[in-house]
């Protein structure tokens, strides 16, 4: 299917909206960007980065992505900006800002905010995270990294570990992986298991998955372990947190019991769920993964603004 | 006075308007809320009548208002067996079933407290109906994407 020009003016809100062909097209463009086939593509384009809740990595990644291929940006870095503090609604902010730019990249603490913004925006909205819901650009860079590392995504055994209940990155990634022929292992404490509707989505796509509570013998077959942080505040009982948290950490000792070629991924920031002694091993993929946010976001912003067809 | 002679006073005949019959028992008030017809003509409500089909049923009669299909299909969310009779000049000129709509706009609130529709007054709710049967309707919030069983307490 020829998708040339297909993304011009398109909102990127959720993986529910993307077909496999569309995902593959975005990844293909991201590879082209990484291979320097679209240098200065965003020249003359102005982007708004509206971060209604604080973010370091995603905001910096977008801003670096925009400027390094010739685009310019303006924006807000948190919701203490004056009009929002004065009680302006999200829709009014978007109606105003969309008149100043070619696309809006937004993060918001409330689920559905990006979709609500898209309802009234005159320019494309790229969702950079809406509450616990979706974070599609993170999942795209995760797919990109897996594809770049393994050559393809089909046929892989992928473990998702940690806070699978509240982590929006694993929700988006699960939906993305549902387009591929993969086997998933969901590794989480009972309290933080993958939500029912995400699992139903996997079932509806015939994606095989296992649910386990901690790394076991079966995990030796995993090609990737995608680690997410378990936050203390999710547990009412801190003793319970202390009891389970250790089971979801990756160290050199853990690696010794896994597939020697397993790749460890993480959306970052990590706290202590991956021991720094893993960083220098060939298994560590997480910083490379973070750096891949640049070409993926460059491709996305360029596609929706028409800078790349 | 016999029960039969009281009958005509319980739900009296209308010459012109809409009769919604076979409403699931005790759902009439919720359906009036969904249809937003409190200010449209004279509305009569009968609750807990005997029904050969469902055991008990409610009835709503709205005088001088002819509700269209798009409007009345909302009833199917809570009362899929309801029937609609359009009355003109004392005659039933149209009789139709209700069908669960694909999209439910505005009338429900999302149960997710951090859904954007619960945070800004200018964000109306919208649910996409995912699946349903005779007893239950499941919808996905168009905004926060969470699936929920649609229950009467979600009517705003």
PDB file of N, CA and C in Angstrom, chain A residues 187-235:
ATOM      1  N   UNK A 187       5.373  -9.983  33.129  1.00  0.00           N
ATOM      2  CA  UNK A 187       5.982 -10.308  34.422  1.00  0.00           C
ATOM      3  C   UNK A 187       5.681  -9.164  35.398  1.00  0.00           C
ATOM      4  N   UNK A 188       4.783  -9.422  36.342  1.00  0.00           N
ATOM      5  CA  UNK A 188       4.380  -8.347  37.252  1.00  0.00           C
ATOM      6  C   UNK A 188       3.814  -8.921  38.534  1.00  0.00           C
ATOM      7  N   UNK A 189       3.934  -8.168  39.642  1.00  0.00           N
ATOM      8  CA  UNK A 189       3.230  -8.617  40.857  1.00  0.00           C
ATOM      9  C   UNK A 189       1.729  -8.560  40.623  1.00  0.00           C
ATOM     10  N   UNK A 190       0.983  -9.354  41.397  1.00  0.00           N
ATOM     11  CA  UNK A 190      -0.471  -9.436  41.191  1.00  0.00           C
ATOM     12  C   UNK A 190      -1.120  -8.059  41.172  1.00  0.00           C
ATOM     13  N   UNK A 191      -0.640  -7.197  42.053  1.00  0.00           N
ATOM     14  CA  UNK A 191      -1.238  -5.865  42.207  1.00  0.00           C
ATOM     15  C   UNK A 191      -1.054  -4.995  40.959  1.00  0.00           C
ATOM     16  N   UNK A 192      -0.047  -5.304  40.171  1.00  0.00           N
ATOM     17  CA  UNK A 192       0.310  -4.419  39.047  1.00  0.00           C
ATOM     18  C   UNK A 192       0.251  -5.154  37.705  1.00  0.00           C
ATOM     19  N   UNK A 193      -0.688  -6.086  37.598  1.00  0.00           N
ATOM     20  CA  UNK A 193      -0.803  -6.833  36.343  1.00  0.00           C
ATOM     21  C   UNK A 193      -1.385  -5.972  35.227  1.00  0.00           C
ATOM     22  N   UNK A 194      -1.135  -6.425  34.014  1.00  0.00           N
ATOM     23  CA  UNK A 194      -1.646  -5.732  32.832  1.00  0.00           C
ATOM     24  C   UNK A 194      -3.173  -5.613  32.909  1.00  0.00           C
ATOM     25  N   UNK A 195      -3.726  -4.423  32.603  1.00  0.00           N
ATOM     26  CA  UNK A 195      -5.181  -4.267  32.675  1.00  0.00           C
ATOM     27  C   UNK A 195      -5.913  -5.222  31.731  1.00  0.00           C
ATOM     28  N   UNK A 196      -7.129  -5.545  32.162  1.00  0.00           N
ATOM     29  CA  UNK A 196      -7.948  -6.520  31.435  1.00  0.00           C
ATOM     30  C   UNK A 196      -8.163  -6.108  29.983  1.00  0.00           C
ATOM     31  N   UNK A 197      -8.425  -4.817  29.754  1.00  0.00           N
ATOM     32  CA  UNK A 197      -8.768  -4.448  28.376  1.00  0.00           C
ATOM     33  C   UNK A 197      -7.562  -4.534  27.448  1.00  0.00           C
ATOM     34  N   UNK A 198      -6.345  -4.338  27.982  1.00  0.00           N
ATOM     35  CA  UNK A 198      -5.158  -4.514  27.133  1.00  0.00           C
ATOM     36  C   UNK A 198      -5.006  -6.002  26.794  1.00  0.00           C
ATOM     37  N   UNK A 199      -5.239  -6.843  27.797  1.00  0.00           N
ATOM     38  CA  UNK A 199      -5.128  -8.289  27.544  1.00  0.00           C
ATOM     39  C   UNK A 199      -6.206  -8.740  26.549  1.00  0.00           C
ATOM     40  N   UNK A 200      -7.384  -8.170  26.677  1.00  0.00           N
ATOM     41  CA  UNK A 200      -8.448  -8.517  25.717  1.00  0.00           C
ATOM     42  C   UNK A 200      -8.059  -8.081  24.310  1.00  0.00           C
ATOM     43  N   UNK A 201      -7.382  -6.943  24.231  1.00  0.00           N
ATOM     44  CA  UNK A 201      -6.917  -6.480  22.918  1.00  0.00           C
ATOM     45  C   UNK A 201      -5.904  -7.488  22.341  1.00  0.00           C
ATOM     46  N   UNK A 202      -5.006  -7.967  23.193  1.00  0.00           N
ATOM     47  CA  UNK A 202      -4.026  -8.961  22.734  1.00  0.00           C
ATOM     48  C   UNK A 202      -4.742 -10.232  22.261  1.00  0.00           C
ATOM     49  N   UNK A 203      -5.730 -10.651  23.045  1.00  0.00           N
ATOM     50  CA  UNK A 203      -6.478 -11.861  22.670  1.00  0.00           C
ATOM     51  C   UNK A 203      -7.195 -11.667  21.335  1.00  0.00           C
ATOM     52  N   UNK A 204      -7.771 -10.469  21.165  1.00  0.00           N
ATOM     53  CA  UNK A 204      -8.522 -10.229  19.927  1.00  0.00           C
ATOM     54  C   UNK A 204      -7.600 -10.245  18.711  1.00  0.00           C
ATOM     55  N   UNK A 205      -6.319 -10.011  18.949  1.00  0.00           N
ATOM     56  CA  UNK A 205      -5.334 -10.048  17.856  1.00  0.00           C
ATOM     57  C   UNK A 205      -4.589 -11.382  17.802  1.00  0.00           C
ATOM     58  N   UNK A 206      -5.045 -12.330  18.613  1.00  0.00           N
ATOM     59  CA  UNK A 206      -4.404 -13.647  18.673  1.00  0.00           C
ATOM     60  C   UNK A 206      -2.930 -13.584  19.050  1.00  0.00           C
ATOM     61  N   UNK A 207      -2.583 -12.659  19.934  1.00  0.00           N
ATOM     62  CA  UNK A 207      -1.209 -12.589  20.425  1.00  0.00           C
ATOM     63  C   UNK A 207      -1.103 -13.497  21.648  1.00  0.00           C
ATOM     64  N   UNK A 208      -0.168 -14.439  21.579  1.00  0.00           N
ATOM     65  CA  UNK A 208       0.007 -15.361  22.705  1.00  0.00           C
ATOM     66  C   UNK A 208       0.720 -14.639  23.839  1.00  0.00           C
ATOM     67  N   UNK A 209       0.221 -14.807  25.040  1.00  0.00           N
ATOM     68  CA  UNK A 209       0.927 -14.224  26.185  1.00  0.00           C
ATOM     69  C   UNK A 209       0.781 -15.102  27.421  1.00  0.00           C
ATOM     70  N   UNK A 210       1.823 -15.036  28.265  1.00  0.00           N
ATOM     71  CA  UNK A 210       1.797 -15.695  29.574  1.00  0.00           C
ATOM     72  C   UNK A 210       1.871 -14.615  30.632  1.00  0.00           C
ATOM     73  N   UNK A 211       1.258 -14.887  31.760  1.00  0.00           N
ATOM     74  CA  UNK A 211       1.401 -13.972  32.895  1.00  0.00           C
ATOM     75  C   UNK A 211       2.123 -14.701  34.015  1.00  0.00           C
ATOM     76  N   UNK A 212       3.226 -14.135  34.469  1.00  0.00           N
ATOM     77  CA  UNK A 212       3.945 -14.753  35.582  1.00  0.00           C
ATOM     78  C   UNK A 212       4.280 -13.672  36.605  1.00  0.00           C
ATOM     79  N   UNK A 213       4.620 -14.107  37.811  1.00  0.00           N
ATOM     80  CA  UNK A 213       4.859 -13.115  38.868  1.00  0.00           C
ATOM     81  C   UNK A 213       6.317 -12.719  38.992  1.00  0.00           C
ATOM     82  N   UNK A 214       7.226 -13.552  38.548  1.00  0.00           N
ATOM     83  CA  UNK A 214       8.638 -13.142  38.583  1.00  0.00           C
ATOM     84  C   UNK A 214       9.419 -13.940  37.551  1.00  0.00           C
ATOM     85  N   UNK A 215      10.641 -13.496  37.308  1.00  0.00           N
ATOM     86  CA  UNK A 215      11.478 -14.152  36.306  1.00  0.00           C
ATOM     87  C   UNK A 215      11.684 -15.613  36.698  1.00  0.00           C
ATOM     88  N   UNK A 216      11.457 -16.512  35.746  1.00  0.00           N
ATOM     89  CA  UNK A 216      11.651 -17.942  36.036  1.00  0.00           C
ATOM     90  C   UNK A 216      12.380 -18.602  34.868  1.00  0.00           C
ATOM     91  N   UNK A 217      12.474 -19.904  34.924  1.00  0.00           N
ATOM     92  CA  UNK A 217      13.193 -20.673  33.896  1.00  0.00           C
ATOM     93  C   UNK A 217      12.704 -20.357  32.484  1.00  0.00           C
ATOM     94  N   UNK A 218      11.389 -20.170  32.369  1.00  0.00           N
ATOM     95  CA  UNK A 218      10.779 -19.907  31.059  1.00  0.00           C
ATOM     96  C   UNK A 218      11.348 -18.647  30.416  1.00  0.00           C
ATOM     97  N   UNK A 219      11.857 -17.742  31.248  1.00  0.00           N
ATOM     98  CA  UNK A 219      12.338 -16.448  30.737  1.00  0.00           C
ATOM     99  C   UNK A 219      13.656 -16.589  29.990  1.00  0.00           C
ATOM    100  N   UNK A 220      14.260 -17.773  30.036  1.00  0.00           N
ATOM    101  CA  UNK A 220      15.510 -17.990  29.294  1.00  0.00           C
ATOM    102  C   UNK A 220      15.315 -17.851  27.792  1.00  0.00           C
ATOM    103  N   UNK A 221      14.080 -18.024  27.360  1.00  0.00           N
ATOM    104  CA  UNK A 221      13.843 -17.954  25.910  1.00  0.00           C
ATOM    105  C   UNK A 221      13.546 -16.532  25.444  1.00  0.00           C
ATOM    106  N   UNK A 222      13.512 -15.590  26.361  1.00  0.00           N
ATOM    107  CA  UNK A 222      13.159 -14.219  25.962  1.00  0.00           C
ATOM    108  C   UNK A 222      14.272 -13.563  25.159  1.00  0.00           C
ATOM    109  N   UNK A 223      13.888 -12.883  24.089  1.00  0.00           N
ATOM    110  CA  UNK A 223      14.851 -12.112  23.291  1.00  0.00           C
ATOM    111  C   UNK A 223      14.990 -10.699  23.854  1.00  0.00           C
ATOM    112  N   UNK A 224      13.910 -10.216  24.442  1.00  0.00           N
ATOM    113  CA  UNK A 224      13.893  -8.844  24.979  1.00  0.00           C
ATOM    114  C   UNK A 224      13.206  -8.874  26.339  1.00  0.00           C
ATOM    115  N   UNK A 225      13.750  -8.142  27.293  1.00  0.00           N
ATOM    116  CA  UNK A 225      12.978  -7.862  28.515  1.00  0.00           C
ATOM    117  C   UNK A 225      12.837  -6.349  28.618  1.00  0.00           C
ATOM    118  N   UNK A 226      11.599  -5.912  28.589  1.00  0.00           N
ATOM    119  CA  UNK A 226      11.302  -4.478  28.660  1.00  0.00           C
ATOM    120  C   UNK A 226      10.926  -4.186  30.114  1.00  0.00           C
ATOM    121  N   UNK A 227      11.799  -3.463  30.787  1.00  0.00           N
ATOM    122  CA  UNK A 227      11.647  -3.248  32.232  1.00  0.00           C
ATOM    123  C   UNK A 227      10.978  -1.898  32.486  1.00  0.00           C
ATOM    124  N   UNK A 228      10.031  -1.866  33.417  1.00  0.00           N
ATOM    125  CA  UNK A 228       9.476  -0.571  33.844  1.00  0.00           C
ATOM    126  C   UNK A 228       9.577  -0.468  35.360  1.00  0.00           C
ATOM    127  N   UNK A 229       9.556   0.736  35.810  1.00  0.00           N
ATOM    128  CA  UNK A 229       9.764   0.998  37.236  1.00  0.00           C
ATOM    129  C   UNK A 229       8.502   0.719  38.040  1.00  0.00           C
ATOM    130  N   UNK A 230       8.698   0.084  39.169  1.00  0.00           N
ATOM    131  CA  UNK A 230       7.588  -0.097  40.114  1.00  0.00           C
ATOM    132  C   UNK A 230       7.678   1.020  41.139  1.00  0.00           C
ATOM    133  N   UNK A 231       6.642   1.833  41.184  1.00  0.00           N
ATOM    134  CA  UNK A 231       6.699   2.978  42.088  1.00  0.00           C
ATOM    135  C   UNK A 231       6.140   2.607  43.461  1.00  0.00           C
ATOM    136  N   UNK A 232       6.874   3.069  44.476  1.00  0.00           N
ATOM    137  CA  UNK A 232       6.473   2.777  45.860  1.00  0.00           C
ATOM    138  C   UNK A 232       5.042   3.202  46.139  1.00  0.00           C
ATOM    139  N   UNK A 233       4.670   4.359  45.564  1.00  0.00           N
ATOM    140  CA  UNK A 233       3.362   4.929  45.902  1.00  0.00           C
ATOM    141  C   UNK A 233       2.184   4.085  45.396  1.00  0.00           C
ATOM    142  N   UNK A 234       2.459   3.106  44.522  1.00  0.00           N
ATOM    143  CA  UNK A 234       1.394   2.209  44.065  1.00  0.00           C
ATOM    144  C   UNK A 234       0.980   1.229  45.166  1.00  0.00           C
ATOM    145  N   UNK A 235       1.847   1.075  46.144  1.00  0.00           N
ATOM    146  CA  UNK A 235       1.570   0.108  47.207  1.00  0.00           C
ATOM    147  C   UNK A 235       1.072   0.835  48.453  1.00  0.00           C
TER     148      UNK A 235
END
